[in-house]
Structure formats: structure tokens, C-alpha cells
Amino acid sequence: MTISLQPVRGTRDFYPAELRLRNWLFDIWRESSRQFGFEEYDACVLEHEELYVRKAGEEITEQLYSFEDKGGRRIALRPEMTPTLARLILQRKNALTFPLKWFTVAQCFRYERMTRGRRREHYQWNADVIGQSRLVAEVEVLSVLILSLEKMGLSPSRVQVHLNDRRILGSVLAHLGVPAEQHVGVMVVMDKRDKLAPEALERQLAEQGLGKGQIDGLNELLRMDTLEQVQGRLGKTAALQELRQLLDMLDAVGYGGYALFDITVVRGLSYYTGTVFEIRDTGVNLRAICGGGRYDSLLSALGGESIPAIGFGFGDVVILELLAELDLLPVLSSQIDYAVIPFSEAQVPQALTLSQALRKAGLRADSEFSFRKLKRALQRADEIGARKAVLLMPDELARGEVVLRDMARREERRMAMSEFLANPG
Amino acid sequence: MTISLQPVRGTRDFYPAELRLRNWLFDIWRESSRQFGFEEYDACVLEHEELYVRKAGEEITEQLYSFEDKGGRRIALRPEMTPTLARLILQRKNALTFPLKWFTVAQCFRYERMTRGRRREHYQWNADVIGQSRLVAEVEVLSVLILSLEKMGLSPSRVQVHLNDRRILGSVLAHLGVPAEQHVGVMVVMDKRDKLAPEALERQLAEQGLGKGQIDGLNELLRMDTLEQVQGRLGKTAALQELRQLLDMLDAVGYGGYALFDITVVRGLSYYTGTVFEIRDTGVNLRAICGGGRYDSLLSALGGESIPAIGFGFGDVVILELLAELDLLPVLSSQIDYAVIPFSEAQVPQALTLSQALRKAGLRADSEFSFRKLKRALQRADEIGARKAVLLMPDELARGEVVLRDMARREERRMAMSEFLANPG
């Protein structure tokens, strides 16, 4: 039998070198979250398809990776975590004390029929504050993001948080005479602005009920680039004042250099109700590294009471591409304390006992029984990132001694086996 | 719209308290692996269904959670990791340096139509040594398992490694006159011994071609409980000698008390070729906590060349049940360094600045803006596991001071805000 050795189309294998990098990224996400007091949650990658039935023509629901299980149920591989989070909270809302700060790192899926090398899965960091309507929730969520970017070696010259508010976009649409019930549909189309050809965008906006004059007006209003300009056209609104306040608060915590107002930021999810944001790189690509916003009505849409909430999704693919381009990826090895190196079958018992003693002392010890020549064995010890090597040289071993080698300094010293075992490390 | 808030049948939600426990277990698995020099790998939960097409009537392939994707491909949610590992190794076998020691913690699925509350997913720790035919591979794999059990607080009085060798079972079957080509099928049935009623077991063995006399002979031979007894009946074989040697080696590394020969251990996977083992609790249940073995022909079965390999799967469900029964589960909290507690809207800027300074110093600081009364705020600080609290009391704050509270000692002291910020922690 010969079978395909390739992973399923659009999915990735993680060999140790790739997984070390993924773990490095996930560790930054997790530790940043914990530094802000976010608690980790998780759920199964499978969800009922109905959790994603929304009618606004979002890309995320159109590209749902769904199937029928053997019992005839419609199941989806989750495309995003926010509906799952909402489900978890509604399920136990009487037992939970709000506000909650929760995070997760979760694999999410999509399925496009006409896919050409596009990924069908990625991992996504989500952090959400639930049950806090004040702007402090925005500050916490944006600050944890920026802290994580700084841990990756990024700075304001490389990445910027583009901030907007759906209510400002609502005012823009109202100003153009677009009825409120069309706003969500129009915004979902507006988010595709950079992906669609101008004619396709115009056609889709027309399908949402916008006339030629409204589309031109929209394009013109979306060229405003300060809060003051917008206020000059639309008047003073609560959303404009709050966004100004949010920018000031980010400034106060030292993150002002990362944040800017950007009226073109919409986000493609229908459930956002207030603040929306994207982190983009400042290079020519202006790729969205991360996106999020406030979704104060999602929980009520799922049949619960209304609870204010804000959060984001931060995928693993774009950020690793960006860090690679900027030469900011770390060089990672296994971080082994000791490589225990026997040179013949006769030394196996001693190698095992010695390795075992090191591990019992809480150390990391790799022992390997290919009985390579010294040079090749040391080369391997370097490859696995061993700090030190314990060489079981026949002559020394006969005298009850081991040879300890500091791999970085290339220095060796002899030590009685008993002494080493009594105090390894 | 009202939708179901329940997770998909047979799957689990992990709220923060449950996830802390899962992380505790995964951390033990991961750190034990790293202490032995195993490197982590991963792959997508989706695999081509053909990877699991084996013909021996194994439970694992009969209960495959598979479906047809939108492109008409047969896809499975992986039921186990070993075929994925084999796929990864075959894909890059010319670029890899053997022996390899790899581990993973991966979610695996099964689907039974007639399920009654049985789980459809669990997480499984796998550690494998690939490319090492010597018994040291067995010692390493069993030692990393035992180290992890000791980290959980278990000892030989609670858990035992039951060891056997498929070649010994082969000798038993040959002794009874069962042709070699029937052995795998018979062994897969033998593994169901504890799950099937005696008549059902007998019927299934008969279906595999065993006569009444052979079935009775098998039952009798499976009552032998020492290597010496088996040798007395079957003669001296390489497998018997190696198993004795393995038990001696485990003794030499200090794990002899955990290991015993058990001729009834078969394991339900068709691809095992040599050593097979199960870890069982010593209580009345004798549940299998973990199982594994040598599979020297799996890689050639998938179309590659033959590479010796050994490994195990260790699920998260049974072990957590056992630890709960034995009262060995840890009490875990979020481990926050500081709870920053403001008492009014006016203190928000200072609370944010202070929290931010703590986080920039690498500390974990939770700030929360519900403006609760002191008693309730301290209660929450205890709940989230904060070591200390920074209380922004109005009078002290007006004098430029903060109140630091040691949560465990219930001691408070005042400090100038500037001094605290200069040297937090």
C-alpha cells in the first residue's frame, strides 16, 4: 500500500524546528495575557454549524469548513473563537463573576472551494474582556496586544494600531441618508475595500441599496483622516469623544506612539458595535496582523441578555511572515542541560543511571545510543542545544571518572562519577 | 434566534478552572519529555482517511470520526498520532538524523454511533523513539512515563507498568498450532478480553479461525504469570530473554518497583511487533492509564523502508479521574503578582499607569475597574491568586502614596508611588 504522505490540503505539519518557533510565539501570547490577568479557556474545535448562521454575507461564514457527521448533524470546524466564547459565557452566566478577562490560543478553520495554496487553518490568539462597558476594557485589550508586539521586538516604526468606531461609520452612513437597517450589510462590504476591484466594490454596495451619489459620498468621507475633520462634517458625537479619550489613555500608558485614528477600518464581522481596530505593519504591504472590536450585542443575538464585550483575534501566519522579513525571528534550540554520551554498548548501564540521576535532579538530559565517534557526538550535542556534555571515555570511566565538557567554552574537566552524581548541575 | 449552548456531543468545554488543571497535566507531560531530550512536533487534527485503513478489525479504525469534505475528499479527525508521526518521518526521512526522540500532546477523536455519554475526543501525550532497535529505547520510553507519574505524586503502590512482548504471544499461538498469518487478527480480538462477555470473545476468536481446543489452550497459557513458567512451556526465546533484560535495566535505573511481566497485555493496535505495555492503576478498577509498544513495521506498511520504532499514547481522561480519586489533584490559581485596585473612576489613569509599569517590569498585574468595596475587592484578589494588592486609597493617593498589601500575611504598608514605580516587585 502506498498512501499520500502530504498533510491534508491547506493544513500544516509542524516538525520540531517549526514547533519551537510556534511555541515561542504562543509563549509570548500566553505570558502577555497572564501579565494582564487574563485567564485561559478552551473548547473543542468542533461546533454546531448553527452557531455561525449570520446573514450579513461575511467572508468568515461563507467560507465555513462544515460537514455532516455520521449521525446527520451539521458540524463546523470553528472559523473563529468569539461565538464559542459567547456560548461558554451564556452557558454559565449565573455562576460567573463579571467582568471576565479570558484568553485562548486556538486553531481555526476555513474552507474555500477554489483555494489555490491558501491555508485552511491557522492558530489565533484571542483575548476578551466581558462585562466591562468602560473604555478601560479597550485600553487593556490594546495594551496586552502592544506588550506582546514589544516582546517580539516590534516598535511603532514597524506596527501601528488603526482605530475606529462602528458608530462613527454609522454616523457617516446616516449622514449620507443610508437607513440604519442597511448599515451592517454595507459595513461588511466596506471591509472588502482592499480586496475587491473598484467596480466589484461599487456593485456590492449598490446591492446593499446604496445609490451612486451615496457611494461617491462614502468614498469622499472615508478620505478624512483626523477626528477633527470628521467632527467638522458630522458634528460632535459620543463615539468621536470616546475615541479621542481612548487615544489619550493609550498615550498615558506609554503606547500613544502605536495608535492612530483610521476611518477606513471596518472589520468584516457583523457583530461589532463600537470600537474596531486593526494592527497593520507600516511597510509597503500594510497587512492586518490582528483585528478586533467591541461586540456589545453578540450575547443577546445568541439568545442571552446583553453583556458588553471587546476582544481580538491575532493569527500566527502573518506575524511570523512579518518577523521573518524583519529578521526578528529568534534562533531556538531544545535547551538541554546535559548530553550524556556513551561510546560503546558496555557503557549503556552507566549512561542510563547517570541520565536518570540528572533527570531526577530536575535537569534535562539527553542520552543517545548510536555510539558515534567523539567529534560527531559533540556535533549532535551542539545541534540539540546542550549546555554541557558528559563524556563516558573508557579510560576515565575505568577510574570511576567522567569528563564534563562545557559546550560553549569548549572546556573539559574530569570529575569522580560519585561526586558528579551527588551534585549534578 | 435561540441556539444550543451545549458543546457538540461527546466534546468538552474548558473553563479557566478546568484549563488550569489541563495545563498542569500538559506541563508535566511536556517537561518530562524535555528532560529526556524528546522534541515536540505537531500536525493538523485532519488527516486523509486512507492513513487509517487497516484490516485487522481494530476498535480504533472501526470508530473513525470521518466525513466527506466539500471537495468530496474522505477526511478523518485523527484517532491516534502514530500514523501521523510515521507520515511525517517518511516525508522527510532523508533529511532527518536517526534515532529521533519526538513527543506531542494532541487531541484525538473517535465516533461511535451508539454512544451513550462516551467521550468523542481526548488529549493524548505521545513520545516515540524512532530508529533505535536496542532495548535502551524501551528503557527511555518507560522511564519518561514513570518520571511523569512521579511528578503527579504516584508511586508503585498506585500504578504498575504491565509488560509483554507480541513475539511471546506469537510463540503461544504457534505453540497452539495457529498459523502466523492469523496472529494479528487473533491478537486484536484478545485485546478485547476484558470488554467482551466470554461467549462473545469465544465467538470472535472462532471467527479468526481458532478451534475450541485452541481457545481453551490459549486461556490456560494466558494464566502463566512468570517469564520462567512461559519458558518452561515454550522454551527459551529471544523475546523472553529480552524482556528479562528490560526488567533488569528498569531495576538498574531505579524503576524496578513499577514493572512486571503480564502475558495478558496485548494492546488493540495491529501494528505492534515486539514489546507491548500498559500502565494500570493498582486499585479495583485496573484501568489502563496509558499503552504503547514497539512497531518496527509501521513505516514500511505505509510505503517506506522499515525503521524500528517504539512509543506510547497517554490520555488525559483516565489519569485525571484516578488522581481525583486519590486526592492528588493540585489546587491551582492564576498566580498573579499584583492585584491593582482602584476605588473610583478618578483613579483609573493612575491604576492603568501603575499596572502598566508592573507589566513592563515583567510582572503579572491584574487591574479591574468595577470599583468594588474594599472587602469584596480583596476577596476577588484572593480568588485570582494574587500575592500582593496595590490599594489606591483616596487619602494616601492624595499624598502620593499607595498601600501595598501582602495577601497571605494580611499585612499592609504605605509607600511613595514614585518609589514603588522605581522598584516594583
PDB file of N, CA and C in Angstrom, chain A residues 303-343:
ATOM      1  N   GLY A 303     -29.236  34.647  22.097  1.00  0.00           N
ATOM      2  CA  GLY A 303     -30.356  34.246  22.936  1.00  0.00           C
ATOM      3  C   GLY A 303     -30.189  34.573  24.409  1.00  0.00           C
ATOM      4  N   GLY A 304     -29.114  35.268  24.756  1.00  0.00           N
ATOM      5  CA  GLY A 304     -28.922  35.634  26.154  1.00  0.00           C
ATOM      6  C   GLY A 304     -29.245  37.093  26.380  1.00  0.00           C
ATOM      7  N   GLU A 305     -28.892  37.582  27.592  1.00  0.00           N
ATOM      8  CA  GLU A 305     -29.064  39.009  27.789  1.00  0.00           C
ATOM      9  C   GLU A 305     -27.849  39.723  27.227  1.00  0.00           C
ATOM     10  N   SER A 306     -27.953  41.019  27.085  1.00  0.00           N
ATOM     11  CA  SER A 306     -26.877  41.795  26.505  1.00  0.00           C
ATOM     12  C   SER A 306     -25.749  41.982  27.529  1.00  0.00           C
ATOM     13  N   ILE A 307     -24.519  41.692  27.132  1.00  0.00           N
ATOM     14  CA  ILE A 307     -23.358  41.895  28.003  1.00  0.00           C
ATOM     15  C   ILE A 307     -22.290  42.587  27.168  1.00  0.00           C
ATOM     16  N   PRO A 308     -21.765  43.721  27.635  1.00  0.00           N
ATOM     17  CA  PRO A 308     -20.745  44.407  26.840  1.00  0.00           C
ATOM     18  C   PRO A 308     -19.479  43.559  26.750  1.00  0.00           C
ATOM     19  N   ALA A 309     -18.810  43.595  25.591  1.00  0.00           N
ATOM     20  CA  ALA A 309     -17.631  42.748  25.409  1.00  0.00           C
ATOM     21  C   ALA A 309     -16.735  43.336  24.338  1.00  0.00           C
ATOM     22  N   ILE A 310     -15.441  43.046  24.482  1.00  0.00           N
ATOM     23  CA  ILE A 310     -14.469  43.502  23.480  1.00  0.00           C
ATOM     24  C   ILE A 310     -13.327  42.497  23.424  1.00  0.00           C
ATOM     25  N   GLY A 311     -12.809  42.281  22.227  1.00  0.00           N
ATOM     26  CA  GLY A 311     -11.712  41.325  22.105  1.00  0.00           C
ATOM     27  C   GLY A 311     -11.097  41.371  20.726  1.00  0.00           C
ATOM     28  N   PHE A 312     -10.136  40.469  20.509  1.00  0.00           N
ATOM     29  CA  PHE A 312      -9.463  40.447  19.213  1.00  0.00           C
ATOM     30  C   PHE A 312      -9.052  39.035  18.838  1.00  0.00           C
ATOM     31  N   GLY A 313      -8.703  38.865  17.561  1.00  0.00           N
ATOM     32  CA  GLY A 313      -8.093  37.638  17.065  1.00  0.00           C
ATOM     33  C   GLY A 313      -6.769  37.996  16.404  1.00  0.00           C
ATOM     34  N   PHE A 314      -5.726  37.239  16.738  1.00  0.00           N
ATOM     35  CA  PHE A 314      -4.359  37.545  16.281  1.00  0.00           C
ATOM     36  C   PHE A 314      -3.795  36.227  15.757  1.00  0.00           C
ATOM     37  N   GLY A 315      -3.686  36.099  14.437  1.00  0.00           N
ATOM     38  CA  GLY A 315      -3.281  34.836  13.826  1.00  0.00           C
ATOM     39  C   GLY A 315      -1.772  34.610  13.811  1.00  0.00           C
ATOM     40  N   ASP A 316      -1.372  33.355  13.636  1.00  0.00           N
ATOM     41  CA  ASP A 316       0.062  33.032  13.693  1.00  0.00           C
ATOM     42  C   ASP A 316       0.787  33.187  12.359  1.00  0.00           C
ATOM     43  N   VAL A 317       0.044  33.303  11.267  1.00  0.00           N
ATOM     44  CA  VAL A 317       0.703  33.237   9.956  1.00  0.00           C
ATOM     45  C   VAL A 317       1.324  34.568   9.549  1.00  0.00           C
ATOM     46  N   VAL A 318       0.508  35.642   9.545  1.00  0.00           N
ATOM     47  CA  VAL A 318       1.007  36.936   9.066  1.00  0.00           C
ATOM     48  C   VAL A 318       2.131  37.453   9.956  1.00  0.00           C
ATOM     49  N   ILE A 319       1.983  37.314  11.272  1.00  0.00           N
ATOM     50  CA  ILE A 319       3.020  37.856  12.167  1.00  0.00           C
ATOM     51  C   ILE A 319       4.353  37.144  11.947  1.00  0.00           C
ATOM     52  N   LEU A 320       4.325  35.818  11.744  1.00  0.00           N
ATOM     53  CA  LEU A 320       5.600  35.112  11.545  1.00  0.00           C
ATOM     54  C   LEU A 320       6.238  35.499  10.211  1.00  0.00           C
ATOM     55  N   GLU A 321       5.395  35.759   9.202  1.00  0.00           N
ATOM     56  CA  GLU A 321       5.932  36.257   7.925  1.00  0.00           C
ATOM     57  C   GLU A 321       6.620  37.606   8.122  1.00  0.00           C
ATOM     58  N   LEU A 322       5.921  38.488   8.847  1.00  0.00           N
ATOM     59  CA  LEU A 322       6.476  39.826   9.066  1.00  0.00           C
ATOM     60  C   LEU A 322       7.782  39.762   9.853  1.00  0.00           C
ATOM     61  N   LEU A 323       7.790  38.971  10.938  1.00  0.00           N
ATOM     62  CA  LEU A 323       9.004  38.863  11.760  1.00  0.00           C
ATOM     63  C   LEU A 323      10.162  38.264  10.958  1.00  0.00           C
ATOM     64  N   ALA A 324       9.832  37.324  10.065  1.00  0.00           N
ATOM     65  CA  ALA A 324      10.881  36.740   9.226  1.00  0.00           C
ATOM     66  C   ALA A 324      11.468  37.810   8.304  1.00  0.00           C
ATOM     67  N   GLU A 325      10.604  38.605   7.680  1.00  0.00           N
ATOM     68  CA  GLU A 325      11.084  39.671   6.787  1.00  0.00           C
ATOM     69  C   GLU A 325      11.961  40.673   7.521  1.00  0.00           C
ATOM     70  N   LEU A 326      11.570  40.973   8.778  1.00  0.00           N
ATOM     71  CA  LEU A 326      12.317  41.968   9.554  1.00  0.00           C
ATOM     72  C   LEU A 326      13.500  41.337  10.280  1.00  0.00           C
ATOM     73  N   ASP A 327      13.733  40.055  10.032  1.00  0.00           N
ATOM     74  CA  ASP A 327      14.842  39.337  10.652  1.00  0.00           C
ATOM     75  C   ASP A 327      14.731  39.353  12.185  1.00  0.00           C
ATOM     76  N   LEU A 328      13.521  39.236  12.677  1.00  0.00           N
ATOM     77  CA  LEU A 328      13.286  39.259  14.127  1.00  0.00           C
ATOM     78  C   LEU A 328      12.956  37.886  14.697  1.00  0.00           C
ATOM     79  N   LEU A 329      13.049  36.838  13.866  1.00  0.00           N
ATOM     80  CA  LEU A 329      12.781  35.507  14.413  1.00  0.00           C
ATOM     81  C   LEU A 329      13.967  35.045  15.258  1.00  0.00           C
ATOM     82  N   PRO A 330      13.699  34.474  16.417  1.00  0.00           N
ATOM     83  CA  PRO A 330      14.793  34.019  17.269  1.00  0.00           C
ATOM     84  C   PRO A 330      15.399  32.725  16.737  1.00  0.00           C
ATOM     85  N   VAL A 331      16.647  32.459  17.102  1.00  0.00           N
ATOM     86  CA  VAL A 331      17.265  31.157  16.821  1.00  0.00           C
ATOM     87  C   VAL A 331      17.013  30.290  18.051  1.00  0.00           C
ATOM     88  N   LEU A 332      16.306  29.192  17.870  1.00  0.00           N
ATOM     89  CA  LEU A 332      15.877  28.399  19.016  1.00  0.00           C
ATOM     90  C   LEU A 332      16.459  26.996  18.958  1.00  0.00           C
ATOM     91  N   SER A 333      16.893  26.485  20.102  1.00  0.00           N
ATOM     92  CA  SER A 333      17.297  25.085  20.174  1.00  0.00           C
ATOM     93  C   SER A 333      16.521  24.424  21.311  1.00  0.00           C
ATOM     94  N   SER A 334      16.784  23.139  21.526  1.00  0.00           N
ATOM     95  CA  SER A 334      15.988  22.385  22.503  1.00  0.00           C
ATOM     96  C   SER A 334      16.265  22.756  23.954  1.00  0.00           C
ATOM     97  N   GLN A 335      17.376  23.428  24.217  1.00  0.00           N
ATOM     98  CA  GLN A 335      17.738  23.789  25.582  1.00  0.00           C
ATOM     99  C   GLN A 335      17.862  22.587  26.502  1.00  0.00           C
ATOM    100  N   ILE A 336      18.862  21.794  26.203  1.00  0.00           N
ATOM    101  CA  ILE A 336      19.182  20.616  27.003  1.00  0.00           C
ATOM    102  C   ILE A 336      20.306  20.995  27.971  1.00  0.00           C
ATOM    103  N   ASP A 337      20.218  20.540  29.226  1.00  0.00           N
ATOM    104  CA  ASP A 337      21.302  20.810  30.165  1.00  0.00           C
ATOM    105  C   ASP A 337      22.513  19.930  29.866  1.00  0.00           C
ATOM    106  N   TYR A 338      22.268  18.634  29.706  1.00  0.00           N
ATOM    107  CA  TYR A 338      23.371  17.695  29.506  1.00  0.00           C
ATOM    108  C   TYR A 338      23.118  16.744  28.349  1.00  0.00           C
ATOM    109  N   ALA A 339      24.115  16.581  27.501  1.00  0.00           N
ATOM    110  CA  ALA A 339      24.113  15.462  26.559  1.00  0.00           C
ATOM    111  C   ALA A 339      24.987  14.383  27.197  1.00  0.00           C
ATOM    112  N   VAL A 340      24.386  13.227  27.488  1.00  0.00           N
ATOM    113  CA  VAL A 340      25.144  12.126  28.080  1.00  0.00           C
ATOM    114  C   VAL A 340      25.606  11.227  26.942  1.00  0.00           C
ATOM    115  N   ILE A 341      26.920  11.058  26.812  1.00  0.00           N
ATOM    116  CA  ILE A 341      27.450  10.400  25.613  1.00  0.00           C
ATOM    117  C   ILE A 341      28.240   9.134  25.941  1.00  0.00           C
ATOM    118  N   PRO A 342      27.634   7.968  25.736  1.00  0.00           N
ATOM    119  CA  PRO A 342      28.378   6.711  25.853  1.00  0.00           C
ATOM    120  C   PRO A 342      28.996   6.366  24.497  1.00  0.00           C
ATOM    121  N   PHE A 343      30.078   5.584  24.546  1.00  0.00           N
ATOM    122  CA  PHE A 343      30.768   5.252  23.300  1.00  0.00           C
ATOM    123  C   PHE A 343      30.714   3.776  22.933  1.00  0.00           C
TER     124      PHE A 343
END
